[in-house]
Tab-separated table of C-alpha atoms in Angstrom:
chain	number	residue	atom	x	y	z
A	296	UNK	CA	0.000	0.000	0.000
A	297	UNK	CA	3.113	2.090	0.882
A	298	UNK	CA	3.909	2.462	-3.088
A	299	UNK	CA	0.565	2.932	-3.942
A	300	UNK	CA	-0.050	6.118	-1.369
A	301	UNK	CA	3.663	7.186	-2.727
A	302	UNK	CA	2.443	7.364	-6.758
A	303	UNK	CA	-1.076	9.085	-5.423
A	304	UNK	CA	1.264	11.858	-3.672
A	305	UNK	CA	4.063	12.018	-6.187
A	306	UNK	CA	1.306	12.563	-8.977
A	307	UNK	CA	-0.363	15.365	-6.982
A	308	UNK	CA	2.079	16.959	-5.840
A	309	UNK	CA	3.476	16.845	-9.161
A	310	UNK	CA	0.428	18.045	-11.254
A	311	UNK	CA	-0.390	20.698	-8.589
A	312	UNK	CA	2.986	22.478	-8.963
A	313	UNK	CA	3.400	22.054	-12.890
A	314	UNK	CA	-0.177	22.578	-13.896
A	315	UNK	CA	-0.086	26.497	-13.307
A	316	UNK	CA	3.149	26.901	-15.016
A	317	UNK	CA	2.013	24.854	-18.056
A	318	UNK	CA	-1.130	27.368	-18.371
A	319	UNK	CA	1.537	30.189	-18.123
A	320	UNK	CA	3.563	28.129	-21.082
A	321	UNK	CA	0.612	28.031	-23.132
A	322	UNK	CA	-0.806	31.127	-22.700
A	323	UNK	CA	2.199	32.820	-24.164
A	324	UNK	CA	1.909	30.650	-26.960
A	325	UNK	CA	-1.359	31.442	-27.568
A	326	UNK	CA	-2.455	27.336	-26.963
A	327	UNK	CA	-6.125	28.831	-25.942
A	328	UNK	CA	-9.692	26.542	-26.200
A	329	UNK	CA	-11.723	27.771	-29.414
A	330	UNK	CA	-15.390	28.188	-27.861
A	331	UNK	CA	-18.228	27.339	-30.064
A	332	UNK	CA	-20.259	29.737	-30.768
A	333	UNK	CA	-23.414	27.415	-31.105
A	334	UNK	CA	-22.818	26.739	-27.231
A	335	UNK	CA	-24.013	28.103	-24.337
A	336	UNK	CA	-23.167	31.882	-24.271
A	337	UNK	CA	-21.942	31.998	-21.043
A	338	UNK	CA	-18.956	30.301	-22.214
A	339	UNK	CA	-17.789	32.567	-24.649
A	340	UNK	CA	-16.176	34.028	-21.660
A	341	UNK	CA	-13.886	31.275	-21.489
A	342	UNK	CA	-12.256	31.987	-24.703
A	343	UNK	CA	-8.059	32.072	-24.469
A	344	UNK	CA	-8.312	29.366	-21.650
A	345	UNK	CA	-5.246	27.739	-21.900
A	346	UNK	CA	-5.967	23.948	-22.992
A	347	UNK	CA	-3.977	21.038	-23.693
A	348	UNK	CA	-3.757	20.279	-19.782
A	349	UNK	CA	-3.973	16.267	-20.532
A	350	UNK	CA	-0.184	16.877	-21.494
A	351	UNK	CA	0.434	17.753	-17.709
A	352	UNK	CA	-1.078	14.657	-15.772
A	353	UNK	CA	-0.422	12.632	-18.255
A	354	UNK	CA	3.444	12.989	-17.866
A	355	UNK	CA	2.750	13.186	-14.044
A	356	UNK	CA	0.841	9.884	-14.001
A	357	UNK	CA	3.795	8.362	-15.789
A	358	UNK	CA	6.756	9.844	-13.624
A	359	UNK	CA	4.344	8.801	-10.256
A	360	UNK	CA	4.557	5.287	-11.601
A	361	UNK	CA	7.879	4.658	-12.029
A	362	UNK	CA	8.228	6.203	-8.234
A	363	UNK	CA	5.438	3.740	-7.169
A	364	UNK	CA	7.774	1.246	-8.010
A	365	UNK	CA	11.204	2.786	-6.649
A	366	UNK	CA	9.691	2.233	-3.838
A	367	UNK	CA	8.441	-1.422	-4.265
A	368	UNK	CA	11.970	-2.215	-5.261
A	369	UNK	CA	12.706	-0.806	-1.765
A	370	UNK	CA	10.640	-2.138	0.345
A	371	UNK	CA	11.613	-5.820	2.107
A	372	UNK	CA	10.272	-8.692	0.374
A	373	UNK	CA	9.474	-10.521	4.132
A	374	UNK	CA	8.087	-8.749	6.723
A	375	UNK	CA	7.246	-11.100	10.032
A	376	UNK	CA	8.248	-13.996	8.746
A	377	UNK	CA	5.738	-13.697	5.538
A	378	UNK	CA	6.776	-13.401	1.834
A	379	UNK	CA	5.116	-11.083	-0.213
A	380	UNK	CA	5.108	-11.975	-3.988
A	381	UNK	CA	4.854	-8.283	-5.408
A	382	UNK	CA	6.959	-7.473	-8.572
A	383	UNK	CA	9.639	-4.703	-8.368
A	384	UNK	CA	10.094	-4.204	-12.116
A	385	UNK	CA	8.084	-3.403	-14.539
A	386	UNK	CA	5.109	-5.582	-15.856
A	387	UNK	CA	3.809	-6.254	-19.345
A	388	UNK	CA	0.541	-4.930	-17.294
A	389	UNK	CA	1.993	-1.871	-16.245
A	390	UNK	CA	3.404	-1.101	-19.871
A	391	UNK	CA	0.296	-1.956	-22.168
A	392	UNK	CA	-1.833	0.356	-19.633
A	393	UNK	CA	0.785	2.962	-20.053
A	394	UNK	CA	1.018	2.741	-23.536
A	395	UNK	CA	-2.738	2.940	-23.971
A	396	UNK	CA	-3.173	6.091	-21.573
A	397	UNK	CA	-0.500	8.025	-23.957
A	398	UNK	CA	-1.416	6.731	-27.110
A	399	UNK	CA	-4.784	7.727	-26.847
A	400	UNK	CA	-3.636	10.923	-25.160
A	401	UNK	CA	-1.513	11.613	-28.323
A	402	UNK	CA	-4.740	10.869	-30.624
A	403	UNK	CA	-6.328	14.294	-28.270
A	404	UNK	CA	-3.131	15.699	-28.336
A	405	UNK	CA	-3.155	16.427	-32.520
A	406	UNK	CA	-6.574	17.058	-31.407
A	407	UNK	CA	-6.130	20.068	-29.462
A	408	UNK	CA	-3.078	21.411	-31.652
A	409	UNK	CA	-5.509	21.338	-34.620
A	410	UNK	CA	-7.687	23.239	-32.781
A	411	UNK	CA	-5.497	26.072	-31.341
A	412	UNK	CA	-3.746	26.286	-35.136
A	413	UNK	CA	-6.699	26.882	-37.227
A	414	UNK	CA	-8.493	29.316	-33.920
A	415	UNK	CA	-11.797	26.790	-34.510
A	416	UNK	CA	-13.131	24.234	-32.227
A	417	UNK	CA	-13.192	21.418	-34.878
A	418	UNK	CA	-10.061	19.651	-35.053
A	419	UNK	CA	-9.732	16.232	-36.395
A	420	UNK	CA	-12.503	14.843	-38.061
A	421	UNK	CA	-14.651	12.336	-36.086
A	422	UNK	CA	-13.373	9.614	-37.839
A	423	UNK	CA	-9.595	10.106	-37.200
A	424	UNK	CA	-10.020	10.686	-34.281
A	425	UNK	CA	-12.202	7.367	-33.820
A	426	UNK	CA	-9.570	5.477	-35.997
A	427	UNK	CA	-6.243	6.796	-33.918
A	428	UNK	CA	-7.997	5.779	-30.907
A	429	UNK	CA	-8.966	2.164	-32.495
A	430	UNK	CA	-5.221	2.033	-33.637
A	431	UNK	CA	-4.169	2.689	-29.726
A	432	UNK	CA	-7.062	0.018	-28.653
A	433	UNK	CA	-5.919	-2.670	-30.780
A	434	UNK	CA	-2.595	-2.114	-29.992
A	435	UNK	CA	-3.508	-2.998	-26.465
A	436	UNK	CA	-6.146	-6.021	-27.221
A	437	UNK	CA	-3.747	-7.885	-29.037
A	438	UNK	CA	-0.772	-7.178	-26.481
A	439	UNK	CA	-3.841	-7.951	-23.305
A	440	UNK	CA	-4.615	-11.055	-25.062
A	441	UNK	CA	-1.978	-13.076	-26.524
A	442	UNK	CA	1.130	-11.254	-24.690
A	443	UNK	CA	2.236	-12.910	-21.014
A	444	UNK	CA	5.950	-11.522	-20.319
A	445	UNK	CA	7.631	-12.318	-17.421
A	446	UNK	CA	7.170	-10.990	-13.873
A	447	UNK	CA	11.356	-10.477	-12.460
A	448	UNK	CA	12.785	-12.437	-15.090
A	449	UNK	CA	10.291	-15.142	-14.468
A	450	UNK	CA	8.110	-16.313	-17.417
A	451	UNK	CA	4.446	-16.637	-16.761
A	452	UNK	CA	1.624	-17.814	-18.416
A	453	UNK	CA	-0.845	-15.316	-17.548
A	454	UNK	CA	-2.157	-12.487	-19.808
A	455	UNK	CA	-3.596	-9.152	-19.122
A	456	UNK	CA	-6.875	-9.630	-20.341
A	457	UNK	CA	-8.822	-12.736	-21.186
A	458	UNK	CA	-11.366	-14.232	-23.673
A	459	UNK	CA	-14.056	-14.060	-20.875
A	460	UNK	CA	-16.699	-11.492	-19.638
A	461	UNK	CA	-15.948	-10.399	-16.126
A	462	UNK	CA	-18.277	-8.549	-13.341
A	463	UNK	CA	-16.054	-8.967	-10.223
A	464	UNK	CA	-14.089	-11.943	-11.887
A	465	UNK	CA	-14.310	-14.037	-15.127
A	466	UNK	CA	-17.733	-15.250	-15.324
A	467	UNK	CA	-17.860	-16.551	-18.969
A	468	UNK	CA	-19.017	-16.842	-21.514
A	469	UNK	CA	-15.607	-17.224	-23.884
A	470	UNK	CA	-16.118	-14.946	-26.724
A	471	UNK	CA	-12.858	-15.933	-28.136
A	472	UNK	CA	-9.095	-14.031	-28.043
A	473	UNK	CA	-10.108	-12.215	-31.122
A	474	UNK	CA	-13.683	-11.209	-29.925
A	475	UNK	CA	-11.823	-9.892	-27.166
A	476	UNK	CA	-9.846	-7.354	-28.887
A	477	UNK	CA	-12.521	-6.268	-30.549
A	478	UNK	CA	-14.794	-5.592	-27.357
A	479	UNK	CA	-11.897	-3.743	-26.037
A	480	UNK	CA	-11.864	-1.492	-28.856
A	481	UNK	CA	-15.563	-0.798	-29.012
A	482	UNK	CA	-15.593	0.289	-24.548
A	483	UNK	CA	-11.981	1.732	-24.938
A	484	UNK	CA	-13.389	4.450	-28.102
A	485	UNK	CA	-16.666	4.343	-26.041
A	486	UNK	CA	-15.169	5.445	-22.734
A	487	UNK	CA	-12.763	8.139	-24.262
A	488	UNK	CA	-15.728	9.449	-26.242
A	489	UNK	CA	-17.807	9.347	-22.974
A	490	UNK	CA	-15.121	11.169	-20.680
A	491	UNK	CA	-14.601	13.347	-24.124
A	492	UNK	CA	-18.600	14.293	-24.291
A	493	UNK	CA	-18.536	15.046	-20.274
A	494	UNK	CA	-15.353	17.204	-20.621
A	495	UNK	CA	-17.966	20.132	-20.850
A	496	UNK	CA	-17.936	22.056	-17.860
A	497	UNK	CA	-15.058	23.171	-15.599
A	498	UNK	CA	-14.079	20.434	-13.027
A	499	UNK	CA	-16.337	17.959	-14.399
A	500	UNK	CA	-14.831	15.109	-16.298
A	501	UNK	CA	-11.647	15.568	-13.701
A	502	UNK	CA	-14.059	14.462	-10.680
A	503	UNK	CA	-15.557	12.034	-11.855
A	504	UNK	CA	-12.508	10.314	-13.531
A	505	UNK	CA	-11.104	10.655	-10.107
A	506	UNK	CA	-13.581	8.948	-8.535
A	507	UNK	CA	-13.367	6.159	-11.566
A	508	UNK	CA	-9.593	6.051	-10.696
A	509	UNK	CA	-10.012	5.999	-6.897
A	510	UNK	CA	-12.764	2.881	-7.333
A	511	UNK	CA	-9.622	0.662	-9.583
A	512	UNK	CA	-6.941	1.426	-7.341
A	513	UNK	CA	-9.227	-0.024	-4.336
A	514	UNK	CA	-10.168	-2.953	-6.810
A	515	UNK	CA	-6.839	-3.398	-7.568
A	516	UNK	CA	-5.482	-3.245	-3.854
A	517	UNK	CA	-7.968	-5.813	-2.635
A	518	UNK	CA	-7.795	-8.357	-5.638
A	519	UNK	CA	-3.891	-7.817	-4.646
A	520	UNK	CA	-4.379	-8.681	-0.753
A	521	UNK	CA	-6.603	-11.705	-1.821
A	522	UNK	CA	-4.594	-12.646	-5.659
A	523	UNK	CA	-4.292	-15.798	-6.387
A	524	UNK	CA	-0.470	-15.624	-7.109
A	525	UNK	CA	0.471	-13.988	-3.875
A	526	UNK	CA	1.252	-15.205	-0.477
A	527	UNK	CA	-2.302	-16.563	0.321
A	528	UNK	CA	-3.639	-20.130	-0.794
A	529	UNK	CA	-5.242	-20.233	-3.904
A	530	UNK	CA	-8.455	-21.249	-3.302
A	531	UNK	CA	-12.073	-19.621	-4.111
A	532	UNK	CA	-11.544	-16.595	-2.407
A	533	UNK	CA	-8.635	-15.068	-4.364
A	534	UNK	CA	-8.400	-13.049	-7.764
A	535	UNK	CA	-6.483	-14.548	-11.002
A	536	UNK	CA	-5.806	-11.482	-11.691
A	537	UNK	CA	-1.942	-10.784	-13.517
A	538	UNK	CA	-1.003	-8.001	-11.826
A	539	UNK	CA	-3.325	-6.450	-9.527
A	540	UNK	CA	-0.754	-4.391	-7.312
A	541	UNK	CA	0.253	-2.140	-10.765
A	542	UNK	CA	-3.361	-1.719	-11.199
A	543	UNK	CA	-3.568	-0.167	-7.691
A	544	UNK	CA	-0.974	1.345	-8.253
A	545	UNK	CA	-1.216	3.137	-12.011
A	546	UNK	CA	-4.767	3.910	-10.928
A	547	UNK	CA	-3.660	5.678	-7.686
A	548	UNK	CA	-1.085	7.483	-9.465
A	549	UNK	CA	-3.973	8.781	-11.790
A	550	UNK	CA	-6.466	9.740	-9.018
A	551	UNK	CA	-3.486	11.704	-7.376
A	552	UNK	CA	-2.971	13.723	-10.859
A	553	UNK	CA	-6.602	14.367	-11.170
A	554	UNK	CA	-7.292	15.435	-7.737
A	555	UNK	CA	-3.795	17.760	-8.129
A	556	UNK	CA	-5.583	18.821	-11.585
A	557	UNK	CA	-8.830	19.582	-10.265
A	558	UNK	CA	-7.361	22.803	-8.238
A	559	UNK	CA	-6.814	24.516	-11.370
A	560	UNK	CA	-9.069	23.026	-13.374
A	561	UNK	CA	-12.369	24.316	-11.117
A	562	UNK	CA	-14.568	26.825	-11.966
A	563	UNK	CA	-13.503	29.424	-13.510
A	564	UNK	CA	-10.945	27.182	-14.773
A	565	UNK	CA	-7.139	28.468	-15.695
A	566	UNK	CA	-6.804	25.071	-17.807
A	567	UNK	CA	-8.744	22.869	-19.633
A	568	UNK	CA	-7.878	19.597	-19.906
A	569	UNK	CA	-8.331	19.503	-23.912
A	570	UNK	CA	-8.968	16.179	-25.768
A	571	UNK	CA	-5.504	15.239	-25.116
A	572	UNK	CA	-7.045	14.842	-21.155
A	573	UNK	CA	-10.305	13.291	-21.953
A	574	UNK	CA	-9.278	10.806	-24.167
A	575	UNK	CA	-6.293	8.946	-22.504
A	576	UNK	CA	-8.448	9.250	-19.014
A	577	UNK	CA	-11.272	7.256	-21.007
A	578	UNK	CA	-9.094	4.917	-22.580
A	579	UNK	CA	-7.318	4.344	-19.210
A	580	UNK	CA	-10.461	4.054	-17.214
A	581	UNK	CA	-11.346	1.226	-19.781
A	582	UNK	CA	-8.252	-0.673	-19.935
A	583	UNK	CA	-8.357	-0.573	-15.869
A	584	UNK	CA	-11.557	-2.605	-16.512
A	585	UNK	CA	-10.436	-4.921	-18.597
A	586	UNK	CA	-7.020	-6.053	-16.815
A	587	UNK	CA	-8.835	-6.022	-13.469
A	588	UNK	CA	-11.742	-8.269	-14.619
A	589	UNK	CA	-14.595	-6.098	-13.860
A	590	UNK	CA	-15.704	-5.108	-17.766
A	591	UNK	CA	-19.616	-5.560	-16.858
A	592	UNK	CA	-19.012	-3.495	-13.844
A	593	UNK	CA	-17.214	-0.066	-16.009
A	594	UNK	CA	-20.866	1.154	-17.362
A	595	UNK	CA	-21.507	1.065	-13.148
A	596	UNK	CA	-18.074	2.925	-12.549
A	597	UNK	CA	-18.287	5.337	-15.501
A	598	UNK	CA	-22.460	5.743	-14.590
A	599	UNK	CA	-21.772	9.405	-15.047
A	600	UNK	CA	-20.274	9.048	-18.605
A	601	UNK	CA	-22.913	6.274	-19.795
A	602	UNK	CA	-25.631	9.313	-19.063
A	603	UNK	CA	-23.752	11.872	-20.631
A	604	UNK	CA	-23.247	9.362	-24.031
A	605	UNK	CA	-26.688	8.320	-23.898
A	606	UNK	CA	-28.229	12.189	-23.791
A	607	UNK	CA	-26.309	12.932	-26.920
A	608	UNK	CA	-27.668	9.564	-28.829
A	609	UNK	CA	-31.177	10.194	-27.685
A	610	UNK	CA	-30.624	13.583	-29.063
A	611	UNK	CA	-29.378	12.659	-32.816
A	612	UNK	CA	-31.706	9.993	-32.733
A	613	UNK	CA	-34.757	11.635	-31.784
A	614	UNK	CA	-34.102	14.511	-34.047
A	615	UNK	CA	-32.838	12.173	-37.132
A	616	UNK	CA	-36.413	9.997	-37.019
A	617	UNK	CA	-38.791	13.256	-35.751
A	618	UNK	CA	-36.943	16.724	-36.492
A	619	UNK	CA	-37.659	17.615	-32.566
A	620	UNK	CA	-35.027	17.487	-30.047
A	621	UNK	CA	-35.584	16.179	-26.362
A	622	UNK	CA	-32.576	18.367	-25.051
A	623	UNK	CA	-32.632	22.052	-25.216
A	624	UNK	CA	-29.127	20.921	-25.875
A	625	UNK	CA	-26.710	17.875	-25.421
A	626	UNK	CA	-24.659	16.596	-23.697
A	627	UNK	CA	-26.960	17.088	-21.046
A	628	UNK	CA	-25.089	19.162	-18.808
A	629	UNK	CA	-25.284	22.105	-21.594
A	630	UNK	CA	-29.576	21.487	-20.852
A	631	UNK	CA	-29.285	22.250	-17.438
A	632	UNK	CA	-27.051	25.489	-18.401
A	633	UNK	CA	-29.918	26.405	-20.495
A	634	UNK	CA	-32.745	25.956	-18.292
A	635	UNK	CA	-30.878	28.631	-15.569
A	636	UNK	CA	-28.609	26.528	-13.304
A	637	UNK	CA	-24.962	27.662	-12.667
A	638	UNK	CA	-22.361	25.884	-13.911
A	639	UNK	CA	-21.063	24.691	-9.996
A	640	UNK	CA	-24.206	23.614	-9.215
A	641	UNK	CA	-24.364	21.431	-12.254
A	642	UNK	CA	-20.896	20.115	-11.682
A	643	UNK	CA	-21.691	19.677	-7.915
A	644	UNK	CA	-24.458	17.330	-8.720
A	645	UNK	CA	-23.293	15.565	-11.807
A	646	UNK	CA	-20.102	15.117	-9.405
A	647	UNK	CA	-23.025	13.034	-6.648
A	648	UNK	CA	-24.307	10.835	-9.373
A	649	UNK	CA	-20.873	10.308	-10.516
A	650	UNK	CA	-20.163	9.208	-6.628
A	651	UNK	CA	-22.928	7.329	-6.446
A	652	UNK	CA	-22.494	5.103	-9.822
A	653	UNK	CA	-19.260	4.507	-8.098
A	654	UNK	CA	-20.515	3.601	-4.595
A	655	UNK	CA	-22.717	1.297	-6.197
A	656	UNK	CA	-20.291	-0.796	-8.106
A	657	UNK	CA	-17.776	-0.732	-4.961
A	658	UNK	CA	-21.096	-2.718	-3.389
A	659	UNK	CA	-21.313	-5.075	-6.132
A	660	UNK	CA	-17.893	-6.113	-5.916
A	661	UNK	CA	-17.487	-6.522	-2.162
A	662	UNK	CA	-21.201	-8.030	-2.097
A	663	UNK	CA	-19.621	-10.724	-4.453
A	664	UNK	CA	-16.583	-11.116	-2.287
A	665	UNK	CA	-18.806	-11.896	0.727
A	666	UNK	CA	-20.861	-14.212	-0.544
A	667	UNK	CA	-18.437	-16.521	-1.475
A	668	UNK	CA	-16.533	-16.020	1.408
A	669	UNK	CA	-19.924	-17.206	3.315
């Protein structure tokens, strides 16, 4: 737990002292958010934020990692006479979450720059940007899947991911290695795109990704004190999970840079996070799901982002089949806006649902753990 807290901390305390200097860096450059003009008005005062703030925690999340396990490689591998079986180097879990959290981040990344070069809030088309992130995703499926690695030098069986549906564990049914991959790319673009669609207001995708983040790393941590490759007996009450300490630990190290993030990133905001934030988050948020086991349980975890997806569909669908909108606009934060509330009371109580999507799927998992425990 002691590397875990350490990545949380390093990743704050990281994003909270380069976050303010970044928005200095890219105000002088000009690197503002292009506001649409077909938005809310009230935001039109937000014009010449600085954006592009995914760059920040990203490269915090990363650096907060590789501290999470300085640490591991210092801390005694018996304590009281008990051997803990935690690896100190790096993991081919560690690396394919990594890779997908700045991959997709790079995908937002051209994104924003596009953006801020042509002074217009369209950057890449849709479909790049839904192809760049399918590139990342299958990047990772295939290297989840097939891939095992080595733990320390030791060669291991085990992959990231497997051919199975999972709620708090693999439940079946097998949907093969390659239907596998393909599911991951369909939640991984529909996560980023969900995070992406709630990235409206200030303070309001960075909440309630770090409550996401917060809810894996105390997934991870317990499916590490119970895993079935650690110091307890493997029996029914322990995870077969590959490596559920770097799960605590990548997602701690993300909940730290969001909650460092969030200072700045409040209303009135002196940063946006940009597409370059909102994408990797989703994308992470996703893969967290699918190397921890719990797939059925991310709609639960991500409640906040399923709502904010599902106002914009009902929206284009319901004006596509009847030329009448349900929305006075979508996502449906931007409805509220309209119909008079402020913008922190919206956050505020998107920020509870969030929280309480989360709470929820906390309660599934633990409920499961107790009943086969009893």
């Amino acid at each position: 737990m002691r590397a875990v807290i350490v990545a949380a901390f390093v990743a704050f305390a990281l994003t909270m002292a380069l976050t303010p200097l970044a928005a200095k860096l890219f105000r002088r450059l000009k690197a503002g958010q292009p506001i649409r003009t077909d938005g809310p008005q009230t935001h039109l005062a937000k014009a010449g934020t600085p954006t592009m703030g995914g760059v920040v925690f990203i490269f915090t999340t990363v650096l907060a990692y590789i501290s999470g396990h300085l640490v591991l490689m210092a801390l005694p591998e018996r304590v009281n006479g008990v051997t803990f079986n935690r690896p100190t180097g790096f993991t081919a879990t560690g690396i394919v979450l990594i890779g997908l959290f700045v991959t997709c981040g790079f995908v937002g990344f051209i994104d924003d720059w596009l953006k801020i070069r042509r002074k217009h809030s369209g950057g890449i088309s849709g479909r790049a940007k839904v192809l760049g992130l399918t590139i990342a995703a299958t990047a990772f499926g295939f290297l989840a899947v097939y891939y095992t690695g080595s733990i320390d030098s030791k060669e291991i069986s085990e992959t990231v991911a497997t051919p199975y549906l999972s709620f708090t564990s693999d439940i079946g049914p097998n949907i093969t290695k390659i239907g596998m991959v393909l599911l991951i790319v369909l939640l991984v673009n529909a996560t980023a795109n969900g995070v992406n669609l709630t990235d409206g207001l200030d303070g309001l995708a960075t909440g309630a990704s770090m409550m996401a983040f917060l809810a894996f790393m105390i997934i991870g941590f317990w499916e590490y004190r119970h895993w079935c490759g650690g110091a307890q007996p493997a029996d029914n009450l322990c995870y077969n999970v590959r490596d559920p300490l770097e799960l605590a630990l990548i997602a701690g190290a993300a909940a730290g840079a969001m909650f460092g993030f969030l200072w700045w990133n409040t209303s009135p905001a002196q940063i946006f996070m940009g597409d370059s934030g909102s994408l990797s988050l989703g994308a992470l948020i996703a893969g967290l799901a699918f190397a921890s086991k719990t797939i059925l349980l991310l709609p639960i975890i991500g409640a906040l982002f399923v709502i904010t997806t599902a106002s914009v569909m009902i929206q284009v669908t319901s004006f596509k089949l009847t030329g009448r909108r349900v929305f006075r606009m979508s996502p449906i934060q931007h409805h509220f806006e309209l119909a008079g509330w402020s913008e922190v009371t919206i956050v505020v109580r998107f920020w509870i649902i969030a929280g309480i999507g989360v709470a929820i799927a906390l309660g599934f998992f633990f409920a499961d753990f107790l009943r086969i425990a009893g």
